[in-house]
Amino acid sequence: MSTNNTYFTLLDLKASPVTEGTAFLVQDANVSDGTFFWTPGNFTGRSDDENIIGADSMALNVGAWVRQTAGSISFQQSGTGAVIRTVQDALEGQFVSVLDFYQVVDGNNFLPALARSLAASSRVFFPERSQGYIFEPGSPITLTEDTIINFNGQRIISSSAGIAIDLRSTESQTARTLTKNSVHGDPTIEISSAISIQVGDIISIQSNVVPVPLHADRKRETRRVLAKVGSVLTLDDSLNFSWDMTEPAVAAYVYTPVRLTTQGFNYSCPQIDGTTDAYVGLRISGCIDVVHENPQATGVLPFTRTINGSYENIYRWGIQHYYCIGVRIVNPSYIAMSYGTGAYGGTRSVREYNVRSSYCRHSGCDMGEFADGYWLEGIDDDSSGRALSSHACFNWNANKINVRSNLLLSAVRAIGATISDGKVFTAATNADVPHNDAGAPIAGYEYLYSAADYRYENLELVNPARTIFDIHQRYGRRAFFANVRSIDAAIDSSISVRFVDCAFNTAQRATPPVNLIATPSARTAQAPLLDAVLNTGVYEINPRSVMVDQSQGLVRCYGLMARDVAMNPFPCRIRVHTNCFPGVSQPVYVLGRIKLVALVQHENAGFFATQEKWWNFGFNCSTGAGSVFPTEAIFETQVNNAISQSLGSVTWADTGTGLDQHVEFVSTIASDKANPHYSLHYELELVNMGQPGI
């Protein structure tokens, strides 16, 4: 039965054997009069002898007497006891105004107010304020739960260089050492201590190795923990890199990730021409499912953003992401920024939609430090220095593009990329585009290029001031073109693919790496039939004999190499004439791609089989140095007939002081069956990678 009792001292109330109903406490000199309901629940650590009073006969984790006042409880249905709530409880899950947490002692700095707001609630709102909100770079703010910050389009202003707002998830493990080497493609790692690591945590593996030295992108990889057995962690995806315990500063860092959404972030960067100090509006570290709705980042014009000018190292970022997984940037606007947004430290899966940018150094999200996976869906860019650019990353994709770039189409330093569906305009001249980027990958990282294909699809390239439209392709293995047109009313311009940063530029031509496969092709070109001519034991392919109107950078032909040769093995010596490009008397560096299709018949059995192989080779016509790259593909029938083909080293000859240059190599065909007869067909592509005057 419910009871109603009156007590005149706090001690009497505590000693009461009744733990139900209502109690009235009056006339105690040290406690305010009040009405208390007996309320079941866990009140451990909350008893204060004023609002929450424990009973002597009952543990606090079972229940307590709770004061009933309008100021201490939330609305409850009639007849039910209510639990007192702190201010923290009342604010939890509610949007709070950052102005409500501002203090006079903060001066003009709103960073402490934002920190207090986020400590009180996971929902923070910026009210309208005509003068904006000034932030002095300071300590990072740690987020412990999923958070939404509505910046409401209010200006966020940096008071000085540095990071205006630095938000991060809890870093639970710092600098854990690797206790076992991990191989590229391995889904597991082993670290020194995994006691506090939970499934779902973010793990960032880092070292000071710079796989491609030119741009100083350090080795980074970010994954989520899928399972844990002892100190062995199974990751949600296989590793992009191989990791060695002896690498300099190699370590693993672990974050307990939270989700973050920003709405209407509006960063206003001060005028910083003439300084290399970095200004960052917002940095986010160790989070998952990050969403930015309608962000803006605006610098001060004029903004010097030339490639080789004195302000090359000006750094303005709107938003940076480090060690994050899953980032969506919706309807961003960037003006006069170095980078509107950036993703670094191995950040994974970045998607950017409907970008508007102008007068920036790089347009779109800058992917660096081997961030993995970028998808750009829609960009309208005007007068940016480098449109569609990135630092070292994996799997970079841009679709639905409308770009007016001051200097060049792309500086995408990606391991694998696709650019499709749109138009690119440049007013630059041939001389405006530098070709001084050089820096081959360091030894041991050749495996990165196994998936380094570039694809260009459904593009119109408009370049009225140029005689050639360069696509600066970094870290590329092969380039594929589909429905790509170079358009100009006055000049029939061609497309040239330049492999920079992967040893196909002037500084590296002498010793191209043998691990790369480079097969770019320019505009669709007619491929004429051209049978090889046997001349003193050499099968010669001379494209000049059937010259057609093709682009300056590409020559293609195909035909019969040899027929019904009864020799086993058959060493077919092949000579390809290289000075066959229209308008160029002597090419500088040639990339070649040859497909050889061998057919073998056995006269005593009537069996036949075929084998098709593709090879790629590079050749420096000025030094005579050449390399055969790995086999690209093999297709064969009736494998039991054991056809084998191999390609020997490339040699060079110059007959008549530059009048007739050619490369030679030997393709050896063999079979383990009796009395084989061989026929050999070929397809050939030659690409001039270095034309005089460009």
GROMACS .gro file of C-alpha atoms in nm, residues 20-272:
model
  253
   20GLU     CA    1   0.742   0.350  -0.118
   21GLY     CA    2   0.487   0.627  -0.152
   22THR     CA    3   0.537   0.991  -0.056
   23ALA     CA    4   0.739   1.150   0.222
   24PHE     CA    5   0.715   1.507   0.350
   25LEU     CA    6   1.023   1.656   0.513
   26VAL     CA    7   0.966   1.972   0.719
   27GLN     CA    8   1.135   2.177   0.991
   28ASP     CA    9   1.487   2.031   0.943
   29ALA     CA   10   1.724   2.322   0.999
   30ASN     CA   11   1.974   2.199   0.735
   31VAL     CA   12   1.743   2.079   0.456
   32SER     CA   13   1.478   2.270   0.267
   33ASP     CA   14   1.120   2.157   0.319
   34GLY     CA   15   0.995   1.942   0.036
   35THR     CA   16   0.798   1.651  -0.102
   36PHE     CA   17   0.986   1.332  -0.193
   37PHE     CA   18   0.872   1.033  -0.398
   38TRP     CA   19   1.028   0.695  -0.353
   39THR     CA   20   1.178   0.628  -0.699
   40PRO     CA   21   1.324   0.292  -0.808
   41GLY     CA   22   1.650   0.322  -1.004
   42ASN     CA   23   2.026   0.333  -0.977
   43PHE     CA   24   2.132   0.645  -0.786
   44THR     CA   25   2.484   0.532  -0.701
   45GLY     CA   26   2.706   0.836  -0.658
   46ARG     CA   27   2.415   1.082  -0.690
   47SER     CA   28   2.289   1.107  -0.332
   48ASP     CA   29   2.333   1.466  -0.206
   49ASP     CA   30   2.106   1.475   0.107
   50GLU     CA   31   1.916   1.760  -0.054
   51ASN     CA   32   1.745   1.644  -0.372
   52ILE     CA   33   1.829   1.273  -0.371
   53ILE     CA   34   1.820   1.101  -0.030
   54GLY     CA   35   1.916   0.739   0.027
   55ALA     CA   36   1.733   0.509   0.269
   56ASP     CA   37   1.930   0.331   0.540
   57SER     CA   38   1.751   0.005   0.464
   58MET     CA   39   1.796   0.012   0.084
   59ALA     CA   40   2.101   0.037  -0.143
   60LEU     CA   41   2.123   0.338  -0.375
   61ASN     CA   42   2.139   0.115  -0.680
   62VAL     CA   43   1.784   0.001  -0.597
   63GLY     CA   44   1.615   0.336  -0.533
   64ALA     CA   45   1.605   0.663  -0.337
   65TRP     CA   46   1.383   0.944  -0.213
   66VAL     CA   47   1.376   1.209  -0.489
   67ARG     CA   48   1.261   1.568  -0.430
   68GLN     CA   49   0.970   1.681  -0.647
   69THR     CA   50   1.009   2.041  -0.763
   70ALA     CA   51   0.946   2.212  -1.091
   71GLY     CA   52   1.309   2.312  -1.117
   72SER     CA   53   1.457   1.969  -1.068
   73ILE     CA   54   1.238   1.732  -1.267
   74SER     CA   55   1.100   1.693  -1.615
   75PHE     CA   56   0.726   1.652  -1.675
   76GLN     CA   57   0.600   1.312  -1.569
   77GLN     CA   58   0.259   1.152  -1.598
   78SER     CA   59   0.045   1.186  -1.287
   79GLY     CA   60   0.122   0.937  -1.016
   80THR     CA   61   0.473   0.840  -1.134
   81GLY     CA   62   0.787   0.944  -0.960
   82ALA     CA   63   1.037   1.159  -1.149
   83VAL     CA   64   1.416   1.150  -1.135
   84ILE     CA   65   1.605   1.473  -1.088
   85ARG     CA   66   1.804   1.573  -1.399
   86THR     CA   67   2.122   1.773  -1.422
   87VAL     CA   68   2.171   2.050  -1.676
   88GLN     CA   69   2.383   1.802  -1.873
   89ASP     CA   70   2.089   1.560  -1.880
   90ALA     CA   71   1.850   1.831  -1.994
   91LEU     CA   72   2.077   1.942  -2.279
   92GLU     CA   73   2.171   1.598  -2.405
   93GLY     CA   74   2.039   1.547  -2.756
   94GLN     CA   75   1.912   1.905  -2.782
   95PHE     CA   76   2.059   2.177  -3.005
   96VAL     CA   77   2.236   2.432  -2.788
   97SER     CA   78   2.352   2.778  -2.893
   98VAL     CA   79   2.726   2.834  -2.889
   99LEU     CA   80   2.653   3.190  -2.769
  100ASP     CA   81   2.498   3.054  -2.448
  101PHE     CA   82   2.838   2.911  -2.357
  102TYR     CA   83   3.040   3.222  -2.437
  103GLN     CA   84   3.211   3.397  -2.145
  104VAL     CA   85   3.349   3.750  -2.127
  105VAL     CA   86   3.694   3.616  -2.041
  106ASP     CA   87   3.703   3.444  -2.383
  107GLY     CA   88   3.750   3.781  -2.551
  108ASN     CA   89   3.712   3.747  -2.929
  109ASN     CA   90   3.786   3.375  -2.932
  110PHE     CA   91   3.489   3.138  -2.968
  111LEU     CA   92   3.691   2.816  -2.946
  112PRO     CA   93   3.632   2.778  -2.567
  113ALA     CA   94   3.259   2.839  -2.617
  114LEU     CA   95   3.242   2.569  -2.884
  115ALA     CA   96   3.429   2.328  -2.655
  116ARG     CA   97   3.182   2.396  -2.371
  117SER     CA   98   2.887   2.356  -2.608
  118LEU     CA   99   3.009   2.017  -2.727
  119ALA     CA  100   3.073   1.910  -2.368
  120ALA     CA  101   2.709   1.991  -2.285
  121SER     CA  102   2.544   1.851  -2.598
  122SER     CA  103   2.618   1.660  -2.915
  123ARG     CA  104   2.404   1.911  -3.107
  124VAL     CA  105   2.543   2.264  -3.144
  125PHE     CA  106   2.397   2.562  -3.330
  126PHE     CA  107   2.558   2.891  -3.437
  127PRO     CA  108   2.301   3.178  -3.422
  128GLU     CA  109   2.319   3.465  -3.668
  129ARG     CA  110   2.596   3.709  -3.581
  130SER     CA  111   2.681   3.991  -3.821
  131GLN     CA  112   3.050   4.000  -3.726
  132GLY     CA  113   3.092   3.623  -3.756
  133TYR     CA  114   3.281   3.399  -3.515
  134ILE     CA  115   3.656   3.437  -3.463
  135PHE     CA  116   3.861   3.132  -3.367
  136GLU     CA  117   4.213   3.135  -3.232
  137PRO     CA  118   4.391   2.805  -3.305
  138GLY     CA  119   4.412   2.605  -2.984
  139SER     CA  120   4.370   2.260  -2.835
  140PRO     CA  121   4.173   1.995  -3.025
  141ILE     CA  122   3.818   1.913  -2.913
  142THR     CA  123   3.755   1.542  -2.854
  143LEU     CA  124   3.417   1.409  -2.966
  144THR     CA  125   3.284   1.116  -2.765
  145GLU     CA  126   2.949   1.064  -2.939
  146ASP     CA  127   2.786   1.118  -3.277
  147THR     CA  128   2.773   1.492  -3.331
  148ILE     CA  129   2.590   1.749  -3.544
  149ILE     CA  130   2.716   2.106  -3.573
  150ASN     CA  131   2.493   2.354  -3.755
  151PHE     CA  132   2.718   2.646  -3.847
  152ASN     CA  133   2.412   2.809  -4.006
  153GLY     CA  134   2.621   2.976  -4.278
  154GLN     CA  135   2.786   3.205  -4.024
  155ARG     CA  136   3.138   3.318  -4.105
  156ILE     CA  137   3.414   3.125  -3.929
  157ILE     CA  138   3.724   3.346  -3.922
  158SER     CA  139   4.084   3.252  -3.843
  159SER     CA  140   4.260   3.494  -3.612
  160SER     CA  141   4.602   3.358  -3.710
  161ALA     CA  142   4.775   3.073  -3.892
  162GLY     CA  143   4.694   2.720  -3.783
  163ILE     CA  144   4.378   2.515  -3.740
  164ALA     CA  145   4.076   2.724  -3.641
  165ILE     CA  146   3.861   2.427  -3.527
  166ASP     CA  147   4.018   2.086  -3.461
  167LEU     CA  148   3.770   1.803  -3.395
  168ARG     CA  149   3.872   1.444  -3.337
  169SER     CA  150   3.749   1.113  -3.205
  170THR     CA  151   3.912   0.965  -2.897
  171GLU     CA  152   4.261   0.834  -2.972
  172SER     CA  153   4.265   0.516  -2.765
  173GLN     CA  154   4.603   0.378  -2.871
  174THR     CA  155   4.909   0.586  -2.957
  175ALA     CA  156   5.218   0.467  -3.144
  176ARG     CA  157   5.161   0.093  -3.114
  177THR     CA  158   5.455  -0.090  -3.272
  178LEU     CA  159   5.416  -0.358  -3.539
  179THR     CA  160   5.531  -0.701  -3.421
  180LYS     CA  161   5.512  -0.871  -3.759
  181ASN     CA  162   5.566  -0.766  -4.120
  182SER     CA  163   5.253  -0.739  -4.335
  183VAL     CA  164   5.242  -0.788  -4.709
  184HIS     CA  165   5.053  -0.585  -4.970
  185GLY     CA  166   4.710  -0.748  -5.002
  186ASP     CA  167   4.716  -0.895  -4.650
  187PRO     CA  168   4.395  -0.829  -4.447
  188THR     CA  169   4.568  -0.859  -4.108
  189ILE     CA  170   4.830  -0.683  -3.898
  190GLU     CA  171   4.988  -0.765  -3.563
  191ILE     CA  172   5.067  -0.494  -3.309
  192SER     CA  173   5.233  -0.474  -2.969
  193SER     CA  174   4.915  -0.420  -2.765
  194ALA     CA  175   4.552  -0.464  -2.863
  195ILE     CA  176   4.397  -0.494  -2.518
  196SER     CA  177   4.171  -0.189  -2.542
  197ILE     CA  178   4.101  -0.212  -2.915
  198GLN     CA  179   3.740  -0.287  -3.007
  199VAL     CA  180   3.580  -0.418  -3.324
  200GLY     CA  181   3.484  -0.114  -3.532
  201ASP     CA  182   3.776   0.101  -3.418
  202ILE     CA  183   3.977   0.291  -3.677
  203ILE     CA  184   4.342   0.194  -3.704
  204SER     CA  185   4.589   0.416  -3.886
  205ILE     CA  186   4.924   0.264  -3.987
  206GLN     CA  187   5.193   0.522  -4.051
  207SER     CA  188   5.561   0.558  -4.126
  208ASN     CA  189   5.797   0.827  -4.251
  209VAL     CA  190   5.867   0.646  -4.578
  210VAL     CA  191   5.792   0.860  -4.885
  211PRO     CA  192   5.719   0.610  -5.168
  212VAL     CA  193   5.738   0.882  -5.434
  213PRO     CA  194   5.982   1.149  -5.311
  214LEU     CA  195   5.872   1.442  -5.528
  215HIS     CA  196   5.565   1.548  -5.330
  216ALA     CA  197   5.661   1.423  -4.982
  217ASP     CA  198   5.343   1.219  -4.933
  218ARG     CA  199   5.425   0.991  -4.643
  219LYS     CA  200   5.307   0.633  -4.623
  220ARG     CA  201   4.965   0.608  -4.457
  221GLU     CA  202   4.689   0.348  -4.442
  222THR     CA  203   4.355   0.363  -4.258
  223ARG     CA  204   4.125   0.068  -4.191
  224ARG     CA  205   3.856  -0.044  -3.945
  225VAL     CA  206   3.902  -0.342  -3.715
  226LEU     CA  207   3.683  -0.633  -3.823
  227ALA     CA  208   3.799  -0.889  -3.566
  228LYS     CA  209   4.064  -0.934  -3.298
  229VAL     CA  210   4.245  -1.243  -3.174
  230GLY     CA  211   4.514  -1.155  -2.924
  231SER     CA  212   4.732  -0.893  -3.090
  232VAL     CA  213   4.630  -0.993  -3.444
  233LEU     CA  214   4.377  -0.758  -3.601
  234THR     CA  215   4.166  -0.852  -3.902
  235LEU     CA  216   4.089  -0.543  -4.108
  236ASP     CA  217   3.783  -0.454  -4.312
  237ASP     CA  218   3.990  -0.447  -4.632
  238SER     CA  219   4.327  -0.572  -4.750
  239LEU     CA  220   4.635  -0.351  -4.723
  240ASN     CA  221   4.744  -0.124  -5.006
  241PHE     CA  222   5.103  -0.130  -4.880
  242SER     CA  223   5.347  -0.382  -4.747
  243TRP     CA  224   5.460  -0.286  -4.396
  244ASP     CA  225   5.798  -0.361  -4.242
  245MET     CA  226   5.870  -0.341  -3.870
  246THR     CA  227   6.202  -0.170  -3.949
  247GLU     CA  228   6.054   0.124  -4.141
  248PRO     CA  229   6.136   0.465  -3.992
  249ALA     CA  230   5.876   0.575  -3.736
  250VAL     CA  231   5.638   0.294  -3.829
  251ALA     CA  232   5.349   0.269  -3.580
  252ALA     CA  233   4.975   0.217  -3.549
  253TYR     CA  234   4.728   0.465  -3.399
  254VAL     CA  235   4.375   0.371  -3.294
  255TYR     CA  236   4.063   0.587  -3.276
  256THR     CA  237   3.724   0.513  -3.124
  257PRO     CA  238   3.527   0.666  -3.410
  258VAL     CA  239   3.216   0.881  -3.392
  259ARG     CA  240   3.000   1.020  -3.670
  260LEU     CA  241   3.003   1.388  -3.754
  261THR     CA  242   2.770   1.607  -3.959
  262THR     CA  243   2.834   1.974  -4.032
  263GLN     CA  244   2.573   2.203  -4.182
  264GLY     CA  245   2.647   2.536  -4.348
  265PHE     CA  246   3.016   2.556  -4.255
  266ASN     CA  247   3.143   2.889  -4.394
  267TYR     CA  248   3.515   2.950  -4.358
  268SER     CA  249   3.652   3.297  -4.433
  269CYS     CA  250   4.028   3.285  -4.482
  270PRO     CA  251   4.229   3.607  -4.441
  271GLN     CA  252   4.462   3.752  -4.703
  272ILE     CA  253   4.782   3.549  -4.677
   0.00000   0.00000   0.00000
